[in-house]
PDB file of N, CA and C in Angstrom:
ATOM      1  N   ASP N  15     127.927 117.173  89.358  1.00 60.00           N
ATOM      2  CA  ASP N  15     128.327 118.609  89.173  1.00 60.00           C
ATOM      3  C   ASP N  15     128.496 119.096  87.690  1.00 60.00           C
ATOM      4  N   ILE N  16     129.290 118.259  86.982  1.00 67.00           N
ATOM      5  CA  ILE N  16     129.444 118.632  85.606  1.00 67.00           C
ATOM      6  C   ILE N  16     128.104 118.573  84.849  1.00 67.00           C
ATOM      7  N   ILE N  17     127.240 117.713  85.100  1.00 72.00           N
ATOM      8  CA  ILE N  17     125.996 117.743  84.265  1.00 72.00           C
ATOM      9  C   ILE N  17     125.171 119.033  84.647  1.00 72.00           C
ATOM     10  N   ARG N  18     125.114 119.354  85.904  1.00 68.00           N
ATOM     11  CA  ARG N  18     124.400 120.395  86.419  1.00 68.00           C
ATOM     12  C   ARG N  18     124.904 121.729  86.124  1.00 68.00           C
ATOM     13  N   GLY N  19     126.227 121.808  85.589  1.00 70.00           N
ATOM     14  CA  GLY N  19     127.060 122.852  85.328  1.00 70.00           C
ATOM     15  C   GLY N  19     127.659 123.766  86.478  1.00 70.00           C
ATOM     16  N   LYS N  20     127.862 122.861  87.551  1.00 63.00           N
ATOM     17  CA  LYS N  20     128.284 123.420  88.942  1.00 63.00           C
ATOM     18  C   LYS N  20     129.792 122.914  89.239  1.00 63.00           C
ATOM     19  N   ASP N  21     130.445 122.234  88.393  1.00 66.00           N
ATOM     20  CA  ASP N  21     131.616 121.669  88.606  1.00 66.00           C
ATOM     21  C   ASP N  21     132.675 122.756  88.559  1.00 66.00           C
ATOM     22  N   LEU N  22     133.617 122.653  89.609  1.00 62.00           N
ATOM     23  CA  LEU N  22     134.726 123.646  89.768  1.00 62.00           C
ATOM     24  C   LEU N  22     135.841 123.466  88.851  1.00 62.00           C
ATOM     25  N   PHE N  23     135.838 122.371  87.981  1.00 68.00           N
ATOM     26  CA  PHE N  23     136.810 121.919  86.980  1.00 68.00           C
ATOM     27  C   PHE N  23     138.019 122.975  87.147  1.00 68.00           C
ATOM     28  N   LEU N  24     139.094 122.438  87.800  1.00 70.00           N
ATOM     29  CA  LEU N  24     140.249 123.201  87.995  1.00 70.00           C
ATOM     30  C   LEU N  24     141.352 122.780  86.995  1.00 70.00           C
ATOM     31  N   GLY N  25     140.993 121.940  86.025  1.00 70.00           N
ATOM     32  CA  GLY N  25     141.999 121.509  85.129  1.00 70.00           C
ATOM     33  C   GLY N  25     142.200 122.439  83.898  1.00 70.00           C
ATOM     34  N   HIS N  26     142.663 121.728  82.777  1.00 76.00           N
ATOM     35  CA  HIS N  26     143.132 122.270  81.643  1.00 76.00           C
ATOM     36  C   HIS N  26     141.959 123.164  81.037  1.00 76.00           C
ATOM     37  N   GLN N  27     141.994 124.332  80.852  1.00 82.00           N
ATOM     38  CA  GLN N  27     141.125 125.277  80.284  1.00 82.00           C
ATOM     39  C   GLN N  27     140.445 124.799  78.870  1.00 82.00           C
ATOM     40  N   GLN N  28     141.407 124.400  77.965  1.00 86.00           N
ATOM     41  CA  GLN N  28     140.826 124.006  76.770  1.00 86.00           C
ATOM     42  C   GLN N  28     139.906 122.800  76.833  1.00 86.00           C
ATOM     43  N   ARG N  29     140.195 121.785  77.573  1.00 84.00           N
ATOM     44  CA  ARG N  29     139.312 120.682  77.883  1.00 84.00           C
ATOM     45  C   ARG N  29     138.183 121.015  78.501  1.00 84.00           C
ATOM     46  N   LYS N  30     138.197 122.088  79.445  1.00 81.00           N
ATOM     47  CA  LYS N  30     137.008 122.432  80.151  1.00 81.00           C
ATOM     48  C   LYS N  30     136.009 123.095  79.074  1.00 81.00           C
ATOM     49  N   ARG N  31     136.595 123.912  78.186  1.00 86.00           N
ATOM     50  CA  ARG N  31     135.770 124.542  77.192  1.00 86.00           C
ATOM     51  C   ARG N  31     135.148 123.503  76.342  1.00 86.00           C
ATOM     52  N   LYS N  32     135.898 122.444  75.782  1.00 88.00           N
ATOM     53  CA  LYS N  32     135.401 121.513  74.912  1.00 88.00           C
ATOM     54  C   LYS N  32     134.350 120.638  75.634  1.00 88.00           C
ATOM     55  N   LEU N  33     134.493 120.257  76.810  1.00 85.00           N
ATOM     56  CA  LEU N  33     133.506 119.597  77.584  1.00 85.00           C
ATOM     57  C   LEU N  33     132.200 120.395  77.693  1.00 85.00           C
ATOM     58  N   GLU N  34     132.361 121.816  78.088  1.00 87.00           N
ATOM     59  CA  GLU N  34     131.203 122.507  78.162  1.00 87.00           C
ATOM     60  C   GLU N  34     130.419 122.634  76.858  1.00 87.00           C
ATOM     61  N   GLU N  35     131.031 122.853  75.796  1.00 91.00           N
ATOM     62  CA  GLU N  35     130.542 122.919  74.384  1.00 91.00           C
ATOM     63  C   GLU N  35     129.658 121.697  74.017  1.00 91.00           C
ATOM     64  N   ARG N  36     130.393 120.519  74.292  1.00 92.00           N
ATOM     65  CA  ARG N  36     129.715 119.197  74.275  1.00 92.00           C
ATOM     66  C   ARG N  36     128.330 119.120  75.008  1.00 92.00           C
ATOM     67  N   LEU N  37     128.412 119.477  76.378  1.00 90.00           N
ATOM     68  CA  LEU N  37     127.322 119.452  77.077  1.00 90.00           C
ATOM     69  C   LEU N  37     126.151 120.454  76.741  1.00 90.00           C
ATOM     70  N   GLN N  38     126.552 121.522  76.308  1.00 92.00           N
ATOM     71  CA  GLN N  38     125.607 122.439  75.815  1.00 92.00           C
ATOM     72  C   GLN N  38     124.809 121.875  74.485  1.00 92.00           C
ATOM     73  N   LYS N  39     125.536 121.130  73.722  1.00 95.00           N
ATOM     74  CA  LYS N  39     125.053 120.532  72.461  1.00 95.00           C
ATOM     75  C   LYS N  39     124.119 119.549  72.892  1.00 95.00           C
ATOM     76  N   MET N  40     124.495 118.620  73.843  1.00 93.00           N
ATOM     77  CA  MET N  40     123.723 117.427  74.234  1.00 93.00           C
ATOM     78  C   MET N  40     122.424 117.887  74.930  1.00 93.00           C
ATOM     79  N   PHE N  41     122.435 118.967  75.759  1.00 92.00           N
ATOM     80  CA  PHE N  41     121.267 119.528  76.309  1.00 92.00           C
ATOM     81  C   PHE N  41     120.343 120.263  75.405  1.00 92.00           C
ATOM     82  N   HIS N  42     120.920 120.820  74.543  1.00 95.00           N
ATOM     83  CA  HIS N  42     120.147 121.513  73.403  1.00 95.00           C
ATOM     84  C   HIS N  42     119.394 120.465  72.689  1.00 95.00           C
ATOM     85  N   ASN N  43     119.963 119.352  72.274  1.00 95.00           N
ATOM     86  CA  ASN N  43     119.320 118.152  71.659  1.00 95.00           C
ATOM     87  C   ASN N  43     118.232 117.574  72.450  1.00 95.00           C
ATOM     88  N   ILE N  44     118.304 117.467  73.833  1.00 94.00           N
ATOM     89  CA  ILE N  44     117.377 117.054  74.755  1.00 94.00           C
ATOM     90  C   ILE N  44     116.134 117.996  74.674  1.00 94.00           C
ATOM     91  N   LYS N  45     116.515 119.259  74.822  1.00 95.00           N
ATOM     92  CA  LYS N  45     115.379 120.299  74.730  1.00 95.00           C
ATOM     93  C   LYS N  45     114.630 120.360  73.437  1.00 95.00           C
ATOM     94  N   GLU N  46     115.431 120.194  72.250  1.00 95.00           N
ATOM     95  CA  GLU N  46     114.763 120.076  70.994  1.00 95.00           C
ATOM     96  C   GLU N  46     113.845 118.883  70.748  1.00 95.00           C
ATOM     97  N   ASN N  47     114.288 117.756  71.463  1.00 94.00           N
ATOM     98  CA  ASN N  47     113.470 116.579  71.346  1.00 94.00           C
ATOM     99  C   ASN N  47     112.317 116.261  72.264  1.00 94.00           C
ATOM    100  N   ASN N  48     112.061 117.338  73.218  1.00 93.00           N
ATOM    101  CA  ASN N  48     110.989 117.081  74.289  1.00 93.00           C
ATOM    102  C   ASN N  48     110.353 118.395  74.278  1.00 93.00           C
ATOM    103  N   ASN N  49     109.087 118.249  73.757  1.00 92.00           N
ATOM    104  CA  ASN N  49     108.162 119.548  73.697  1.00 92.00           C
ATOM    105  C   ASN N  49     107.942 120.147  74.953  1.00 92.00           C
ATOM    106  N   LYS N  50     107.972 119.366  76.091  1.00 92.00           N
ATOM    107  CA  LYS N  50     107.809 120.050  77.493  1.00 92.00           C
ATOM    108  C   LYS N  50     108.997 120.908  77.914  1.00 92.00           C
ATOM    109  N   LEU N  51     110.062 120.841  77.260  1.00 93.00           N
ATOM    110  CA  LEU N  51     111.285 121.465  77.660  1.00 93.00           C
ATOM    111  C   LEU N  51     111.455 122.826  76.904  1.00 93.00           C
ATOM    112  N   GLY N  52     110.566 123.048  75.950  1.00 91.00           N
ATOM    113  CA  GLY N  52     110.832 124.065  74.925  1.00 91.00           C
ATOM    114  C   GLY N  52     110.977 125.584  75.623  1.00 91.00           C
ATOM    115  N   ARG N  53     110.397 125.823  76.706  1.00 94.00           N
ATOM    116  CA  ARG N  53     110.470 127.121  77.299  1.00 94.00           C
ATOM    117  C   ARG N  53     111.562 127.252  78.457  1.00 94.00           C
ATOM    118  N   LEU N  54     112.231 126.046  78.688  1.00 94.00           N
ATOM    119  CA  LEU N  54     113.225 126.152  79.625  1.00 94.00           C
ATOM    120  C   LEU N  54     114.563 126.630  79.157  1.00 94.00           C
ATOM    121  N   SER N  55     115.396 127.176  79.957  1.00 94.00           N
ATOM    122  CA  SER N  55     116.839 127.518  79.529  1.00 94.00           C
ATOM    123  C   SER N  55     117.694 126.218  79.622  1.00 94.00           C
ATOM    124  N   ILE N  56     118.859 126.380  78.943  1.00 92.00           N
ATOM    125  CA  ILE N  56     119.566 125.156  79.142  1.00 92.00           C
ATOM    126  C   ILE N  56     119.996 124.724  80.387  1.00 92.00           C
ATOM    127  N   GLU N  57     120.262 125.815  81.218  1.00 90.00           N
ATOM    128  CA  GLU N  57     120.541 125.367  82.734  1.00 90.00           C
ATOM    129  C   GLU N  57     119.436 124.591  83.442  1.00 90.00           C
ATOM    130  N   GLU N  58     118.224 125.054  83.111  1.00 93.00           N
ATOM    131  CA  GLU N  58     117.025 124.543  83.608  1.00 93.00           C
ATOM    132  C   GLU N  58     116.836 123.062  83.130  1.00 93.00           C
ATOM    133  N   VAL N  59     117.137 122.833  81.793  1.00 94.00           N
ATOM    134  CA  VAL N  59     117.100 121.468  81.171  1.00 94.00           C
ATOM    135  C   VAL N  59     118.211 120.620  81.865  1.00 94.00           C
ATOM    136  N   ARG N  60     119.371 121.199  82.206  1.00 91.00           N
ATOM    137  CA  ARG N  60     120.316 120.300  82.919  1.00 91.00           C
ATOM    138  C   ARG N  60     119.638 119.886  84.222  1.00 91.00           C
ATOM    139  N   GLU N  61     119.198 120.828  85.016  1.00 90.00           N
ATOM    140  CA  GLU N  61     118.644 120.499  86.310  1.00 90.00           C
ATOM    141  C   GLU N  61     117.570 119.396  86.109  1.00 90.00           C
ATOM    142  N   TYR N  62     116.666 119.622  85.159  1.00 92.00           N
ATOM    143  CA  TYR N  62     115.609 118.739  84.785  1.00 92.00           C
ATOM    144  C   TYR N  62     116.182 117.313  84.630  1.00 92.00           C
ATOM    145  N   TRP N  63     117.120 117.208  83.743  1.00 92.00           N
ATOM    146  CA  TRP N  63     117.772 115.821  83.327  1.00 92.00           C
ATOM    147  C   TRP N  63     118.306 115.304  84.650  1.00 92.00           C
ATOM    148  N   TRP N  64     119.090 116.083  85.374  1.00 88.00           N
ATOM    149  CA  TRP N  64     119.619 115.495  86.635  1.00 88.00           C
ATOM    150  C   TRP N  64     118.555 115.034  87.544  1.00 88.00           C
ATOM    151  N   ASP N  65     117.638 115.591  87.759  1.00 88.00           N
ATOM    152  CA  ASP N  65     116.459 115.279  88.620  1.00 88.00           C
ATOM    153  C   ASP N  65     115.920 113.978  88.237  1.00 88.00           C
ATOM    154  N   ALA N  66     115.688 113.756  86.710  1.00 90.00           N
ATOM    155  CA  ALA N  66     115.045 112.609  86.282  1.00 90.00           C
ATOM    156  C   ALA N  66     115.995 111.485  86.226  1.00 90.00           C
ATOM    157  N   ASN N  67     117.389 111.745  86.244  1.00 88.00           N
ATOM    158  CA  ASN N  67     118.333 110.637  86.076  1.00 88.00           C
ATOM    159  C   ASN N  67     119.246 110.326  87.322  1.00 88.00           C
ATOM    160  N   ARG N  68     118.952 111.137  88.271  1.00 83.00           N
ATOM    161  CA  ARG N  68     119.954 111.014  89.353  1.00 83.00           C
ATOM    162  C   ARG N  68     120.243 109.671  90.002  1.00 83.00           C
ATOM    163  N   LEU N  69     119.111 109.008  90.319  1.00 80.00           N
ATOM    164  CA  LEU N  69     119.214 107.656  90.788  1.00 80.00           C
ATOM    165  C   LEU N  69     119.996 106.710  89.923  1.00 80.00           C
ATOM    166  N   GLU N  70     119.769 106.715  88.640  1.00 83.00           N
ATOM    167  CA  GLU N  70     120.593 105.849  87.854  1.00 83.00           C
ATOM    168  C   GLU N  70     122.031 106.265  87.726  1.00 83.00           C
ATOM    169  N   VAL N  71     122.294 107.440  87.768  1.00 80.00           N
ATOM    170  CA  VAL N  71     123.595 107.967  87.715  1.00 80.00           C
ATOM    171  C   VAL N  71     124.310 107.521  89.024  1.00 80.00           C
ATOM    172  N   TRP N  72     123.695 107.675  90.114  1.00 76.00           N
ATOM    173  CA  TRP N  72     124.167 107.189  91.492  1.00 76.00           C
ATOM    174  C   TRP N  72     124.385 105.791  91.480  1.00 76.00           C
ATOM    175  N   LYS N  73     123.562 105.055  91.013  1.00 75.00           N
ATOM    176  CA  LYS N  73     123.941 103.514  90.918  1.00 75.00           C
ATOM    177  C   LYS N  73     124.970 103.134  90.018  1.00 75.00           C
ATOM    178  N   ALA N  74     125.111 103.857  88.977  1.00 76.00           N
ATOM    179  CA  ALA N  74     126.336 103.550  88.102  1.00 76.00           C
ATOM    180  C   ALA N  74     127.619 104.022  88.717  1.00 76.00           C
ATOM    181  N   ILE N  75     127.590 105.057  89.442  1.00 70.00           N
ATOM    182  CA  ILE N  75     128.766 105.423  89.977  1.00 70.00           C
ATOM    183  C   ILE N  75     129.157 104.580  91.300  1.00 70.00           C
ATOM    184  N   THR N  76     128.253 104.231  92.249  1.00 68.00           N
ATOM    185  CA  THR N  76     128.558 103.698  93.377  1.00 68.00           C
ATOM    186  C   THR N  76     128.123 102.221  93.661  1.00 68.00           C
ATOM    187  N   CYS N  77     127.131 101.679  92.914  1.00 69.00           N
ATOM    188  CA  CYS N  77     126.668 100.243  93.270  1.00 69.00           C
ATOM    189  C   CYS N  77     127.878  99.172  93.179  1.00 69.00           C
ATOM    190  N   GLY N  78     128.728  99.277  92.065  1.00 65.00           N
ATOM    191  CA  GLY N  78     129.736  98.342  91.926  1.00 65.00           C
ATOM    192  C   GLY N  78     131.037  98.719  92.342  1.00 65.00           C
ATOM    193  N   HIS N  79     131.164  99.824  93.170  1.00 62.00           N
ATOM    194  CA  HIS N  79     132.499 100.339  93.475  1.00 62.00           C
ATOM    195  C   HIS N  79     132.652 100.205  95.002  1.00 62.00           C
ATOM    196  N   PRO N  80     133.504  99.213  95.359  1.00 63.00           N
ATOM    197  CA  PRO N  80     133.731  99.131  96.731  1.00 63.00           C
ATOM    198  C   PRO N  80     134.426 100.213  97.480  1.00 63.00           C
ATOM    199  N   GLY N  81     135.077 101.043  96.815  1.00 57.00           N
ATOM    200  CA  GLY N  81     135.728 102.293  97.263  1.00 57.00           C
ATOM    201  C   GLY N  81     134.729 103.279  97.865  1.00 57.00           C
ATOM    202  N   GLY N  82     133.539 103.287  97.413  1.00 54.00           N
ATOM    203  CA  GLY N  82     132.513 104.228  97.743  1.00 54.00           C
ATOM    204  C   GLY N  82     131.584 104.127  98.956  1.00 54.00           C
ATOM    205  N   LYS N  83     132.189 103.120  99.698  1.00 54.00           N
ATOM    206  CA  LYS N  83     131.369 102.756 100.967  1.00 54.00           C
ATOM    207  C   LYS N  83     131.426 103.799 102.112  1.00 54.00           C
ATOM    208  N   TYR N  84     132.275 104.779 101.955  1.00 51.00           N
ATOM    209  CA  TYR N  84     132.438 105.605 103.090  1.00 51.00           C
ATOM    210  C   TYR N  84     131.171 106.585 103.016  1.00 51.00           C
ATOM    211  N   PHE N  85     130.384 106.695 102.112  1.00 52.00           N
ATOM    212  CA  PHE N  85     129.334 107.655 102.057  1.00 52.00           C
ATOM    213  C   PHE N  85     127.893 106.784 101.975  1.00 52.00           C
ATOM    214  N   ARG N  86     127.992 105.603 102.089  1.00 50.00           N
ATOM    215  CA  ARG N  86     126.666 104.912 101.776  1.00 50.00           C
ATOM    216  C   ARG N  86     126.075 104.324 103.103  1.00 50.00           C
ATOM    217  N   HIS N  87     126.632 104.578 104.134  1.00 56.00           N
ATOM    218  CA  HIS N  87     126.111 103.813 105.488  1.00 56.00           C
ATOM    219  C   HIS N  87     124.597 104.277 105.970  1.00 56.00           C
ATOM    220  N   THR N  88     124.308 105.504 105.827  1.00 58.00           N
ATOM    221  CA  THR N  88     123.055 106.046 106.371  1.00 58.00           C
ATOM    222  C   THR N  88     122.062 106.636 105.367  1.00 58.00           C
ATOM    223  N   CYS N  89     120.863 106.520 105.473  1.00 64.00           N
ATOM    224  CA  CYS N  89     119.876 107.059 104.604  1.00 64.00           C
ATOM    225  C   CYS N  89     119.240 108.304 105.309  1.00 64.00           C
ATOM    226  N   ASN N  90     118.677 109.221 104.348  1.00 57.00           N
ATOM    227  CA  ASN N  90     118.046 110.345 105.075  1.00 57.00           C
ATOM    228  C   ASN N  90     116.687 110.049 105.664  1.00 57.00           C
ATOM    229  N   GLY N  91     116.293 110.964 106.446  1.00 55.00           N
ATOM    230  CA  GLY N  91     115.045 110.819 107.210  1.00 55.00           C
ATOM    231  C   GLY N  91     115.248 110.703 108.621  1.00 55.00           C
ATOM    232  N   GLY N  92     114.175 110.706 109.441  1.00 54.00           N
ATOM    233  CA  GLY N  92     114.151 110.724 110.788  1.00 54.00           C
ATOM    234  C   GLY N  92     114.615 109.425 111.375  1.00 54.00           C
ATOM    235  N   GLU N  93     114.465 108.358 110.777  1.00 56.00           N
ATOM    236  CA  GLU N  93     114.793 107.055 111.441  1.00 56.00           C
ATOM    237  C   GLU N  93     116.270 106.777 111.463  1.00 56.00           C
ATOM    238  N   ARG N  94     117.005 107.421 110.544  1.00 55.00           N
ATOM    239  CA  ARG N  94     118.391 107.227 110.337  1.00 55.00           C
ATOM    240  C   ARG N  94     118.758 105.732 110.172  1.00 55.00           C
ATOM    241  N   THR N  95     118.080 105.129 109.168  1.00 57.00           N
ATOM    242  CA  THR N  95     118.251 103.651 108.755  1.00 57.00           C
ATOM    243  C   THR N  95     119.493 103.611 108.013  1.00 57.00           C
ATOM    244  N   GLN N  96     120.112 102.406 107.976  1.00 56.00           N
ATOM    245  CA  GLN N  96     121.361 102.098 107.248  1.00 56.00           C
ATOM    246  C   GLN N  96     121.091 101.389 105.987  1.00 56.00           C
ATOM    247  N   THR N  97     122.025 101.440 105.125  1.00 55.00           N
ATOM    248  CA  THR N  97     121.802 100.832 103.695  1.00 55.00           C
ATOM    249  C   THR N  97     122.258  99.425 103.720  1.00 55.00           C
ATOM    250  N   GLN N  98     122.944  98.957 104.796  1.00 55.00           N
ATOM    251  CA  GLN N  98     123.299  97.505 104.949  1.00 55.00           C
ATOM    252  C   GLN N  98     123.984  96.952 103.720  1.00 55.00           C
ATOM    253  N   ASP N  99     125.134  97.731 103.329  1.00 55.00           N
ATOM    254  CA  ASP N  99     125.889  97.238 102.295  1.00 55.00           C
ATOM    255  C   ASP N  99     125.236  97.421 100.837  1.00 55.00           C
ATOM    256  N   ASN N 100     124.177  98.149 100.695  1.00 58.00           N
ATOM    257  CA  ASN N 100     123.592  98.364  99.557  1.00 58.00           C
ATOM    258  C   ASN N 100     124.041  99.803  99.191  1.00 58.00           C
ATOM    259  N   CYS N 101     123.562 100.082  97.896  1.00 63.00           N
ATOM    260  CA  CYS N 101     124.009 101.481  97.409  1.00 63.00           C
ATOM    261  C   CYS N 101     122.784 102.320  97.338  1.00 63.00           C
ATOM    262  N   GLN N 102     121.699 101.836  97.906  1.00 64.00           N
ATOM    263  CA  GLN N 102     120.558 102.742  97.966  1.00 64.00           C
ATOM    264  C   GLN N 102     119.647 102.369  99.208  1.00 64.00           C
ATOM    265  N   CYS N 103     118.761 103.366  99.582  1.00 68.00           N
ATOM    266  CA  CYS N 103     117.951 103.057 100.710  1.00 68.00           C
ATOM    267  C   CYS N 103     116.584 102.421 100.321  1.00 68.00           C
ATOM    268  N   ALA N 104     115.825 102.001 101.309  1.00 65.00           N
ATOM    269  CA  ALA N 104     114.448 101.487 101.120  1.00 65.00           C
ATOM    270  C   ALA N 104     113.686 102.355 100.108  1.00 65.00           C
ATOM    271  N   GLY N 105     113.107 101.797  99.125  1.00 68.00           N
ATOM    272  CA  GLY N 105     112.188 102.717  98.147  1.00 68.00           C
ATOM    273  C   GLY N 105     113.221 103.056  96.993  1.00 68.00           C
ATOM    274  N   GLY N 106     114.449 102.687  96.951  1.00 66.00           N
ATOM    275  CA  GLY N 106     115.295 103.095  95.848  1.00 66.00           C
ATOM    276  C   GLY N 106     115.969 104.415  95.904  1.00 66.00           C
ATOM    277  N   THR N 107     115.754 105.160  97.019  1.00 67.00           N
ATOM    278  CA  THR N 107     116.264 106.561  97.111  1.00 67.00           C
ATOM    279  C   THR N 107     117.809 106.430  97.377  1.00 67.00           C
ATOM    280  N   VAL N 108     118.516 107.528  96.877  1.00 64.00           N
ATOM    281  CA  VAL N 108     120.031 107.431  97.087  1.00 64.00           C
ATOM    282  C   VAL N 108     120.346 107.916  98.625  1.00 64.00           C
ATOM    283  N   PRO N 109     121.348 107.373  99.244  1.00 60.00           N
ATOM    284  CA  PRO N 109     121.616 107.513 100.589  1.00 60.00           C
ATOM    285  C   PRO N 109     122.304 108.889 100.830  1.00 60.00           C
ATOM    286  N   THR N 110     122.424 109.698  99.911  1.00 60.00           N
ATOM    287  CA  THR N 110     123.131 111.042 100.254  1.00 60.00           C
ATOM    288  C   THR N 110     122.600 112.110  99.275  1.00 60.00           C
ATOM    289  N   TYR N 111     122.762 113.255  99.746  1.00 63.00           N
ATOM    290  CA  TYR N 111     122.527 114.554  98.924  1.00 63.00           C
ATOM    291  C   TYR N 111     123.693 115.359  98.736  1.00 63.00           C
ATOM    292  N   PHE N 112     124.985 114.732  98.786  1.00 63.00           N
ATOM    293  CA  PHE N 112     126.113 115.363  98.562  1.00 63.00           C
ATOM    294  C   PHE N 112     126.186 116.175  97.127  1.00 63.00           C
ATOM    295  N   ASP N 113     125.392 115.817  96.242  1.00 66.00           N
ATOM    296  CA  ASP N 113     125.377 116.483  94.981  1.00 66.00           C
ATOM    297  C   ASP N 113     124.664 117.853  95.077  1.00 66.00           C
ATOM    298  N   TYR N 114     123.909 117.967  96.064  1.00 65.00           N
ATOM    299  CA  TYR N 114     123.251 119.311  96.304  1.00 65.00           C
ATOM    300  C   TYR N 114     124.129 120.197  97.223  1.00 65.00           C
ATOM    301  N   VAL N 115     125.251 119.687  97.747  1.00 63.00           N
ATOM    302  CA  VAL N 115     126.166 120.522  98.648  1.00 63.00           C
ATOM    303  C   VAL N 115     127.176 121.087  97.636  1.00 63.00           C
ATOM    304  N   PRO N 116     127.422 122.405  97.766  1.00 64.00           N
ATOM    305  CA  PRO N 116     128.354 123.114  97.029  1.00 64.00           C
ATOM    306  C   PRO N 116     129.788 122.247  97.024  1.00 64.00           C
ATOM    307  N   GLN N 117     130.178 122.104  95.783  1.00 61.00           N
ATOM    308  CA  GLN N 117     131.385 121.136  95.723  1.00 61.00           C
ATOM    309  C   GLN N 117     132.546 121.619  96.590  1.00 61.00           C
ATOM    310  N   TYR N 118     132.879 122.891  96.819  1.00 59.00           N
ATOM    311  CA  TYR N 118     133.889 123.333  97.642  1.00 59.00           C
ATOM    312  C   TYR N 118     133.753 122.951  99.092  1.00 59.00           C
ATOM    313  N   LEU N 119     132.602 122.710  99.456  1.00 60.00           N
ATOM    314  CA  LEU N 119     132.311 122.353 100.890  1.00 60.00           C
ATOM    315  C   LEU N 119     132.336 120.764 101.215  1.00 60.00           C
ATOM    316  N   ARG N 120     132.462 119.933 100.102  1.00 56.00           N
ATOM    317  CA  ARG N 120     132.544 118.573 100.241  1.00 56.00           C
ATOM    318  C   ARG N 120     134.054 118.023 100.278  1.00 56.00           C
ATOM    319  N   TRP N 121     134.817 118.873 100.019  1.00 54.00           N
ATOM    320  CA  TRP N 121     136.395 118.572 100.029  1.00 54.00           C
ATOM    321  C   TRP N 121     137.032 118.441 101.410  1.00 54.00           C
TER     322      TRP N 121
END
C-alpha cells in the first residue's frame, strides 16, 4: 500500500510527509532511468513497479515469517489448491490478492 500510494498511514504527519517525499524521489529516479516509463505519471510508475516486483516483495515479507501463515493456505483459481506450508502457489504466484483490496476492508 505504501509503494502504491494507497496506505492509510494514520501515524505522525511529519513522518508521513517525509516518507512520501522519499518515495516520490525514488519513483522519479526510476522513471528517469527507464525510457519506457517517460510518459507515465509518478502514480502509474508506482503501479508499474509494484506489478513488476510484487512476487519478490511478497516472498520477502512472508516466506520466512511463521506468523504470516494465516493467509497462506489457499491459492486463487477454481481448483482451490493449498500452498502446503509454502509461501507461494504452483507457478510461483502469490496466494493472495489482499494488496488489491482497499486497506480499510482488510482490518
